[in-house]
Coordinates of C-alpha atoms in Angstrom, one line a residue:
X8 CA 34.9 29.0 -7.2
X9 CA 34.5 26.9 -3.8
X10 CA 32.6 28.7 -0.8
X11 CA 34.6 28.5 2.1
X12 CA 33.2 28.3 5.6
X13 CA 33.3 30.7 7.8
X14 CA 36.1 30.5 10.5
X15 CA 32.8 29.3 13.0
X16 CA 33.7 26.1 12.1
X17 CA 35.5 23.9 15.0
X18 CA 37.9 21.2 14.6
X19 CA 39.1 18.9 17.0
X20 CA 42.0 17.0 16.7
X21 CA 42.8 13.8 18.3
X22 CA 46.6 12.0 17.4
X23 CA 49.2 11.1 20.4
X24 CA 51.8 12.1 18.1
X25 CA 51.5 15.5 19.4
X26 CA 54.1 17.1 16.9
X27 CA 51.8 16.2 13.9
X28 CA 48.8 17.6 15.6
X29 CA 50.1 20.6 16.2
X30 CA 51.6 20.8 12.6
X31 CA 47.7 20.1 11.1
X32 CA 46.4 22.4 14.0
X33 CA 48.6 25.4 12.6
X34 CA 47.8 24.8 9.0
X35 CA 43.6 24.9 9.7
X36 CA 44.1 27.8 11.9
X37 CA 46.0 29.6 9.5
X38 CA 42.8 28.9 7.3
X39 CA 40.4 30.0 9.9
X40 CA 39.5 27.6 11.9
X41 CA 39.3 27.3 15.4
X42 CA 41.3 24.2 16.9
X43 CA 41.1 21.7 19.7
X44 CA 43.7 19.3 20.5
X45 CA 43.2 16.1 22.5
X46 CA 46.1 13.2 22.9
X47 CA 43.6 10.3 23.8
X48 CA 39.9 9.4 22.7
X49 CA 38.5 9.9 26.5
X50 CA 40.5 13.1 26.4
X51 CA 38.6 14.0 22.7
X52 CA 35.4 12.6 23.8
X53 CA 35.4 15.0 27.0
X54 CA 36.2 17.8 24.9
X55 CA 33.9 16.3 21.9
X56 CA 30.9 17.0 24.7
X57 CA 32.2 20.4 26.6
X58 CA 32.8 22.2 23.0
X59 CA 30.9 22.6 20.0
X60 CA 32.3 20.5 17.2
X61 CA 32.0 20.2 13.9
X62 CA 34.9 18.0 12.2
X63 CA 36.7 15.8 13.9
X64 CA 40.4 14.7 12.7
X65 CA 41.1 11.4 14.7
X66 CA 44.1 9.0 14.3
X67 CA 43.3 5.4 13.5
X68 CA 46.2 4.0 16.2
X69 CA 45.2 5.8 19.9
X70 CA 46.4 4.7 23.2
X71 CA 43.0 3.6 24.7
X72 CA 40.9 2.9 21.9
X73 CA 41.4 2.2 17.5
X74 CA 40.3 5.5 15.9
X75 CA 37.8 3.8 13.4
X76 CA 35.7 2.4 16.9
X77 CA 35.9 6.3 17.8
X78 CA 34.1 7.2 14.8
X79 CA 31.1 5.4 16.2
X80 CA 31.0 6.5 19.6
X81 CA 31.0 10.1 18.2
X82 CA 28.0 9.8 15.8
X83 CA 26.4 8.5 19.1
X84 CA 26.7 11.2 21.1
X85 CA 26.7 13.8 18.5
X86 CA 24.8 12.3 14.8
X87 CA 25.7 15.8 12.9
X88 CA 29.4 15.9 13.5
X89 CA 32.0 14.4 10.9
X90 CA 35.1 12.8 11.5
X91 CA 38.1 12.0 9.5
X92 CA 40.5 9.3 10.1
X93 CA 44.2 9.3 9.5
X94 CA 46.7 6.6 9.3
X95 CA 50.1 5.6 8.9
X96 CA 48.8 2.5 7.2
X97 CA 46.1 2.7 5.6
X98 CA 44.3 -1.0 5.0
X99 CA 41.0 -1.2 3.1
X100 CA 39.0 -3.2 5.5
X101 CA 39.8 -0.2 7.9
X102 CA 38.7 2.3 5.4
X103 CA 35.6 0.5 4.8
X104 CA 34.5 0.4 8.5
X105 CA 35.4 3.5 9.4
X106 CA 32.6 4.9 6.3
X107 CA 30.4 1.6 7.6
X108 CA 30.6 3.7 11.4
X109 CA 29.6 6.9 9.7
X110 CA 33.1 8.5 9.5
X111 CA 33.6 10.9 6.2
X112 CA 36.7 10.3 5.3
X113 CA 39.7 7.9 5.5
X114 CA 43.4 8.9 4.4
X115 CA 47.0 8.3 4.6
X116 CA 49.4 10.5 7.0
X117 CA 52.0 11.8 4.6
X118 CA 50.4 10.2 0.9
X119 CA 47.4 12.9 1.8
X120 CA 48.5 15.8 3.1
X121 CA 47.4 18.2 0.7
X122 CA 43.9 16.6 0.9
X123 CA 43.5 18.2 4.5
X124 CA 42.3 21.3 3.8
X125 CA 39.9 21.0 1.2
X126 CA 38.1 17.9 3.1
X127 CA 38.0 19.7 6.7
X128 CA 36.3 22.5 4.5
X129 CA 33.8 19.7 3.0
X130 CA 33.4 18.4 5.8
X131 CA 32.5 21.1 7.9
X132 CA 29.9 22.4 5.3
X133 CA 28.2 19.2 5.8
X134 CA 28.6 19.3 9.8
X135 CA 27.2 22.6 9.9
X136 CA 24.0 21.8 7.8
X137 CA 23.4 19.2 9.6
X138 CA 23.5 21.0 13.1
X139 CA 21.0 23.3 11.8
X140 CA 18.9 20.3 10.7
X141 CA 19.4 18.8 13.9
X142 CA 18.8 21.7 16.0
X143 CA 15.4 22.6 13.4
X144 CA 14.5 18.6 14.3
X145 CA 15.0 19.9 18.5
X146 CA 12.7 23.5 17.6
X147 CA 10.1 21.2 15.9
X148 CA 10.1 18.2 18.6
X149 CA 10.1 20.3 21.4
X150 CA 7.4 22.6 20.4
X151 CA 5.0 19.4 20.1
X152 CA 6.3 17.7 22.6
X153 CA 4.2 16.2 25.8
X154 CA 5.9 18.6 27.7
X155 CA 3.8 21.0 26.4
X156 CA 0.8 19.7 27.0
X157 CA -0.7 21.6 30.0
X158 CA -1.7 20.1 33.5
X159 CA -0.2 18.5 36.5
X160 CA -3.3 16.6 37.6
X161 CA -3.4 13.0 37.8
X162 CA -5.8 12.5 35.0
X163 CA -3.6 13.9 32.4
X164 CA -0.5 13.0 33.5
X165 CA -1.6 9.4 33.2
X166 CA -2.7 10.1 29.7
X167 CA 0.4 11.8 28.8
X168 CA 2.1 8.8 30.6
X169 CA 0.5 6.2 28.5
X170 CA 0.9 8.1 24.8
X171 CA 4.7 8.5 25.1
X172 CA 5.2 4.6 25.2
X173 CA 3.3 4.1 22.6
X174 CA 4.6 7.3 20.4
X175 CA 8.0 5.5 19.4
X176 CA 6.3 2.5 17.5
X177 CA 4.3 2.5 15.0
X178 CA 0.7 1.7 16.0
X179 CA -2.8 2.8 15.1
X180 CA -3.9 5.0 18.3
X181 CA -7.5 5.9 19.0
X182 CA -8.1 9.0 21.0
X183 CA -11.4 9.5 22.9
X184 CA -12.7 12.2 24.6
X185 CA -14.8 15.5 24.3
X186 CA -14.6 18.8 21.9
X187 CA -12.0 20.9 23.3
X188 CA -9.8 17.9 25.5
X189 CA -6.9 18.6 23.1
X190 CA -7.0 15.2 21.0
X191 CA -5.4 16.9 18.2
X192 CA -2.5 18.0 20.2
X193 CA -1.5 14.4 21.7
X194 CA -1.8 12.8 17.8
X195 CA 0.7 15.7 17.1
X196 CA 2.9 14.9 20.2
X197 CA 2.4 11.2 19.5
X198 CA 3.7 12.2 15.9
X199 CA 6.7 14.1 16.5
X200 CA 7.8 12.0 19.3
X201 CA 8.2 9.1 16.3
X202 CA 10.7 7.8 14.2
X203 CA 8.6 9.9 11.5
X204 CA 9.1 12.8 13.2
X205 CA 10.9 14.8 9.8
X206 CA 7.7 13.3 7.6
X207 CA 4.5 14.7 7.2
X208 CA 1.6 15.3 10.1
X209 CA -1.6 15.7 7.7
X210 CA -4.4 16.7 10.2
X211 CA -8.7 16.3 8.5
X212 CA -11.7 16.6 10.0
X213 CA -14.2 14.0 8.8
X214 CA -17.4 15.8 10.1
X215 CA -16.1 19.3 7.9
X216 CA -16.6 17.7 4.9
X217 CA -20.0 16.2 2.9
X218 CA -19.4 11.9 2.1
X219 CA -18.9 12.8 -1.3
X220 CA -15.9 15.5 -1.0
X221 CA -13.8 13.6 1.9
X222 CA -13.9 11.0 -0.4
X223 CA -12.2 12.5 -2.7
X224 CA -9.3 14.5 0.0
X225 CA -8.8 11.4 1.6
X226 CA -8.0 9.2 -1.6
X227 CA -7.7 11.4 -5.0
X228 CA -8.6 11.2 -7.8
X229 CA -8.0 11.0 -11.5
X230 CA -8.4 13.6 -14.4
X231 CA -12.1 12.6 -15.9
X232 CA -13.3 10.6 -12.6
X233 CA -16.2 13.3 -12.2
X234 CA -17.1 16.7 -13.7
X235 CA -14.6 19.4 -12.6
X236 CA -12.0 16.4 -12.4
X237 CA -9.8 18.1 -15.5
X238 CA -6.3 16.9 -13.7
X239 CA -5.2 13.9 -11.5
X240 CA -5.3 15.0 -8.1
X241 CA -3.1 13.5 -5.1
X242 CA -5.2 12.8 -1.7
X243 CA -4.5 12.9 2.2
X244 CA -3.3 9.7 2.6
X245 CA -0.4 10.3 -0.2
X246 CA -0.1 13.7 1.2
X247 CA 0.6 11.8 4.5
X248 CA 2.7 9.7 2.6
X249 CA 5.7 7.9 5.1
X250 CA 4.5 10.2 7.7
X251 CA 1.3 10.0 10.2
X252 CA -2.5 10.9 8.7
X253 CA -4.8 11.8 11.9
X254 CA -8.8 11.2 11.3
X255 CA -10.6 13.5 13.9
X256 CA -14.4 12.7 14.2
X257 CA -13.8 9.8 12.6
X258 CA -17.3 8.7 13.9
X259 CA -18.8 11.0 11.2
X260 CA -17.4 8.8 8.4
X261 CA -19.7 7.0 5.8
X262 CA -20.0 3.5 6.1
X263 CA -19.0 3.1 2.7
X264 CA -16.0 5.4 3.5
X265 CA -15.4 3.3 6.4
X266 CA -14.9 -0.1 3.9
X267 CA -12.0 1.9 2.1
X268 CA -10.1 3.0 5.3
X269 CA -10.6 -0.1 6.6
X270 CA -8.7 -1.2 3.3
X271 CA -5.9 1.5 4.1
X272 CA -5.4 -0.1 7.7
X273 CA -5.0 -3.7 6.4
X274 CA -3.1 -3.1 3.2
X275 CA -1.7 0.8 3.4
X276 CA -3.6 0.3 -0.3
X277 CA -6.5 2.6 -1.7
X278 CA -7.6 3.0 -5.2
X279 CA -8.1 6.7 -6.0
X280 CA -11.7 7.8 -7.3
X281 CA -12.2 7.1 -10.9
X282 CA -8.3 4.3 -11.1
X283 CA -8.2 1.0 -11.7
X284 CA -4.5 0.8 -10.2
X285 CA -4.2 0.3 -6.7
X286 CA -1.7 3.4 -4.7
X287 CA 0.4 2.0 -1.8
X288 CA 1.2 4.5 1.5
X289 CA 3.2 4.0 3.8
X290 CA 1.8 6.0 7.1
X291 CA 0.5 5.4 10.8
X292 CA -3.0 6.1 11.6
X293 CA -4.1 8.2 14.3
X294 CA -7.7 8.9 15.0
X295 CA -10.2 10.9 17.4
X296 CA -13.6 10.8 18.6
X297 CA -16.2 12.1 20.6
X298 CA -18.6 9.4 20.1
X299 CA -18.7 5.8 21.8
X300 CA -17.7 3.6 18.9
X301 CA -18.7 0.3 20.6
X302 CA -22.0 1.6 20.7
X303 CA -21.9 2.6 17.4
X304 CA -20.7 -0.3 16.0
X305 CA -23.1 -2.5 18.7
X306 CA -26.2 -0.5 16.4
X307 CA -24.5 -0.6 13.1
X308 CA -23.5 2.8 12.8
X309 CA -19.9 2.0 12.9
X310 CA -18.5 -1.1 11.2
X311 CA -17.0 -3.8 14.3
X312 CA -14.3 -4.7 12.5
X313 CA -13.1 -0.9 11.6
X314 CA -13.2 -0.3 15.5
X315 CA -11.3 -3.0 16.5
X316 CA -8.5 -2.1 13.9
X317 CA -8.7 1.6 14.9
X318 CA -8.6 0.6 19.2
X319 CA -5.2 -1.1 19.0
X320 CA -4.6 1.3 21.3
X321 CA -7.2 3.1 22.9
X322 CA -6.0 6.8 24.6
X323 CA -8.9 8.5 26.6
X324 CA -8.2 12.4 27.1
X325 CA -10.1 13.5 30.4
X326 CA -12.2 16.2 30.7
X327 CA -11.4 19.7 32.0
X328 CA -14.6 19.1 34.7
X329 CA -12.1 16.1 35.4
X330 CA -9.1 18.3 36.3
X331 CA -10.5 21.2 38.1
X332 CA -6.8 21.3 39.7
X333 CA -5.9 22.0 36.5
X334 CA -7.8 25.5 35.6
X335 CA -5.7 27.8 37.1
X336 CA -2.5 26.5 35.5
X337 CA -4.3 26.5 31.6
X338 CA -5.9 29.9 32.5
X339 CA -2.6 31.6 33.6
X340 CA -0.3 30.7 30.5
X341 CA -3.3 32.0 28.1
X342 CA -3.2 34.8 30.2
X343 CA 0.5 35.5 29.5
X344 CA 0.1 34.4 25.7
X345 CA -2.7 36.7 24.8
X346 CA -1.2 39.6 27.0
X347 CA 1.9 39.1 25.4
X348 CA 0.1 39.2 21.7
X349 CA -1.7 42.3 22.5
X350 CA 1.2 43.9 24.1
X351 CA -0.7 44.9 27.2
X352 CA 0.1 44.7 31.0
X353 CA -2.3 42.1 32.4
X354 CA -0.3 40.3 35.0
X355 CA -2.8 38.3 37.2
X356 CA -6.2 37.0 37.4
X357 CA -8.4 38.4 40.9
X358 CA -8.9 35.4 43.4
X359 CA -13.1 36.0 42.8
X360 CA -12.2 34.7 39.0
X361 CA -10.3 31.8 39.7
X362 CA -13.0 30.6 41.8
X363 CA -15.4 31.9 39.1
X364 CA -13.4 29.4 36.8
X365 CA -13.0 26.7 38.9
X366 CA -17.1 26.1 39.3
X367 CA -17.7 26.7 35.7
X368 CA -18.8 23.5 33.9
X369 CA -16.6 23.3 30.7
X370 CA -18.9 21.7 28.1
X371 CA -15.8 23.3 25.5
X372 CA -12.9 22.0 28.0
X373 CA -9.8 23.5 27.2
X374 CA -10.9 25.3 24.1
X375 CA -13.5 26.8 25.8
X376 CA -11.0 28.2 28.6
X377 CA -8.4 29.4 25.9
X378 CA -11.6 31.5 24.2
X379 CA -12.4 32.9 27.5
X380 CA -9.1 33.9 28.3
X381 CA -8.7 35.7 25.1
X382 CA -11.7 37.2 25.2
X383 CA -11.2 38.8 28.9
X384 CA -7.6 39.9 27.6
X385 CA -8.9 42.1 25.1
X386 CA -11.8 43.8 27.2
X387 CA -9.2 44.4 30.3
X388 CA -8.1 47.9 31.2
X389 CA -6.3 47.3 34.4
X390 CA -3.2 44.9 35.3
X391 CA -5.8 42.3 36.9
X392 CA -8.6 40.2 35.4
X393 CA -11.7 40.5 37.4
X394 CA -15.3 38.7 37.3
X395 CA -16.9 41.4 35.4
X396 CA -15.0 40.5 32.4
X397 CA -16.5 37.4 32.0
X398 CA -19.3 36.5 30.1
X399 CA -22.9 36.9 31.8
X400 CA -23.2 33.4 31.9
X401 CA -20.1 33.1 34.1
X402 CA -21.0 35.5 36.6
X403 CA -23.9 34.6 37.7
X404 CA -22.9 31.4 38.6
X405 CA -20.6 32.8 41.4
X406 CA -21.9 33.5 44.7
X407 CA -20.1 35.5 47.3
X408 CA -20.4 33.4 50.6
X409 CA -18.4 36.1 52.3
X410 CA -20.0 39.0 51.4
X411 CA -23.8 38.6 52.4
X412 CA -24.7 42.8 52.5
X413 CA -27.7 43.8 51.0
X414 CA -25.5 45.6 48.1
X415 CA -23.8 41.8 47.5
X416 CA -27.4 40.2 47.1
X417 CA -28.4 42.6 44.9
X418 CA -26.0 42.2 42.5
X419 CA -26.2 38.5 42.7
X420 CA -29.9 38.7 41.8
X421 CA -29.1 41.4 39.2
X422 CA -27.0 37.9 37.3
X423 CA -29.4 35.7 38.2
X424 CA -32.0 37.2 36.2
X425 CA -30.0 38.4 33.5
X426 CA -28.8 34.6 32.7
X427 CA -32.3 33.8 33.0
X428 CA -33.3 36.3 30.4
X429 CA -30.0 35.3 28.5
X430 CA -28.3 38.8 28.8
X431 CA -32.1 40.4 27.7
X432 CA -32.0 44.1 29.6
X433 CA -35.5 45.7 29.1
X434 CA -36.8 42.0 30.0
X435 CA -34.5 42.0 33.0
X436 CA -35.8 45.3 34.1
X437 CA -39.8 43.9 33.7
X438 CA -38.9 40.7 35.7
X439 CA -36.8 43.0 38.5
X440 CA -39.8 45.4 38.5
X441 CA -37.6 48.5 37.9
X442 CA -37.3 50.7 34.8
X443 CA -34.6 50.2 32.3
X444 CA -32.9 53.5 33.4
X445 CA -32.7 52.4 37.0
X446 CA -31.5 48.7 35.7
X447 CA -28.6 50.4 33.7
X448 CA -27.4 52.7 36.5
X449 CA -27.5 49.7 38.9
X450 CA -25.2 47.6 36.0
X451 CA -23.1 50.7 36.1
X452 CA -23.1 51.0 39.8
X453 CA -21.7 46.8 40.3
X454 CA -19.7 47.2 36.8
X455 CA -22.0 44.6 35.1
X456 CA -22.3 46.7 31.7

């Protein structure tokens, strides 16, 4: 029995001959369907743009344009919708053109007429699955997009700036810069901003595994290459296969390692571990790195000739001491995302930890700030974030030019040597020359504990 769709489905009609149109409007309607009439193609491309469509039913003979062109100018502006033609005259070089321009069907006004209904059915089916493909493709794209990379400095918007024009094609991209600058999110920007956007993004660390083993994830192997090896085994790169593989640390790599993806980027070959056949992929490379390759490679760490086919284009992510401006943005929508996954009230951060966060030298960059904001989140019992959240280390960077009381010095000193002593109380208390009692009711007293 055929599944019918559900009377969401909208059809719009386009036909001058405005007797017919009514005629084929009544019929779907009386089947559930909801109908929109338009007399002209600028009249059903208006309406084609202001409404959500699904099948279109266009006549091949229009006053302002031939219903077979129209077919292409809709799948331009709207890829998942389907349109079916109709004629008076059907010829078959029409017919053909109108499938070549993605239309779904073609048939004869009269000859056809009990084909309508089951096609508009068919094709709405179709339309409607591929909305919800499209609209998935949107979720996906606009989650990993560059607009949701944080910052508004200069620095990264220049970086930003530079990976969406080369995100569309289809070449290798180095990414530079330290732990925690958020490499891995622009290869996965730079991977759903691509044609291979709907293919897989297949993410490894080179420097989590030994030589040996990332051998073996990257390329695969065969049943019997090693002991343990009792079935063929696919790797990374066929994982990856048609869609993007991204090496972080790729510095780590073996040498000998490096020969074979040097193989990969020349060829998009590799011969698994233990094969004699070579396997063919067809993927872009994206990789990452902390370390100065051309220095690498200058002391024969790193093969030359692997570096110069990885820096095709070379992307280098600032640092967060490189953004300062950029801190208080970061550190406001963690805020909100771990308050939110919590469930607690925590609505701003005290202007004493901004500044706190603003001085700090971020040796973990972003990452770094993302664990500190979680971290305070958790330990908050009030609506506001204040400096005695943070970690020791934090506070006793932060010096209160505006409050010089003898109370204010105090506790100043109080962080100073408690970073010295690396958080150490009963040392603390020796250094300050006060007993431990005194030393806790004095962390009490400034809320240090």
């Amino acid at each position: 029995m055929e599944t019918k769709i559900t009377p969401s489905a909208n059809v719009l009609i386009i036909d001058d001959e405005q007797g017919l149109a009514a005629l084929i409007a009544r019929i779907l309607e009386l089947e559930g369907f909801h109908l929109f009439k338009a007399y002209t193609a600028k009249e059903g491309l208006k309406t084609l743009m202001l409404e959500d469509i699904h099948v279109v039913i266009s006549d091949v003979k229009l006053p302002d344009i031939n219903g077979v062109e129209l077919v292409k100018l809709i799948k331009e502006k709207k890829p998942y919708v389907e349109v079916i033609n109709l004629t008076a005259h059907g010829t078959i070089s029409d017919s053909v053109k109108a499938i070549k321009n993605g239309g779904f069907d073609y048939i004869t006004k009269g000859d056809d007429n009990d084909k309508i209904i089951p096609l508009v059915y068919k094709a709405a089916e179709k339309a409607q699955f591929q909305l919800r493909v499209f609209n998935l493709e949107a979720r996906i794209t606009g989650k990993y997009s560059f607009d949701h990379i944080l910052g508004k400095s200069k620095a990264i918007t220049q970086a930003i700036d530079i990976a969406k024009k080369v995100a569309p094609t289809d070449t290798t991209v180095l990414l530079l810069g330290e732990t925690g600058t958020g490499k891995e999110v622009f290869a996965e920007s730079i991977h759903y901003e691509s044609s291979r956007r709907l293919q897989p993004f297949v993410a490894v660390n080179c420097s989590s595994f030994p030589s040996e083993l990332l051998e073996s994830e990257l390329f695969g192997y065969k049943a019997g290459a090693f002991t343990g090896a009792l079935k063929d085994r696919k790797g990374l790169f066929e994982e990856a296969n048609n869609g993007t593989i991204f090496l972080d640390e790729v510095g780590e790599m073996s040498l000998e390692l490096q020969a074979k993806l040097l193989r990969v980027l020349e060829s998009r070959t590799f011969i698994k571990i233990g094969d004699t056949q070579t396997t063919k992929v067809n993927i872009r490379i994206l990789a990452a790195t902390n370390r100065d390759l051309q220095k690498e490679a200058d002391t024969g760490r790193f093969r030359l000739d692997l570096f110069y086919r990885l820096s095709v284009f070379t992307i280098k992510l600032p640092s967060l001491n490189e953004r300062k401006e950029d801190i208080e943005l970061i550190a406001k929508h963690y805020l909100k995302q771990f308050a939110d996954k919590v469930n607690k009230r925590v609505e701003r951060m005290s202007d004493e930890f901004l500044q706190v966060l603003t001085q700090h030298q971020w040796k973990g960059n972003v990452r770094e700030l993302k664990n500190v904001i979680e971290r305070v989140v958790i330990l908050a019992e009030k609506n506001i974030i204040g400096v005695e959240l943070l970690p020791i280390e934090f506070r006793t960077t932060y010096i209160d030019t505006e409050a010089l009381d003898l109370e204010s010095i105090e506790k100043q000193h109080i962080y100073k040597v408690l970073n010295h002593t690396h958080g150490n109380k009963t040392e603390a208390a020796r250094l300050l020359n006060i007993g431990l009692t005194t030393l806790y009711r004095k962390l009490e007293h400034y809320t240090l504990a």
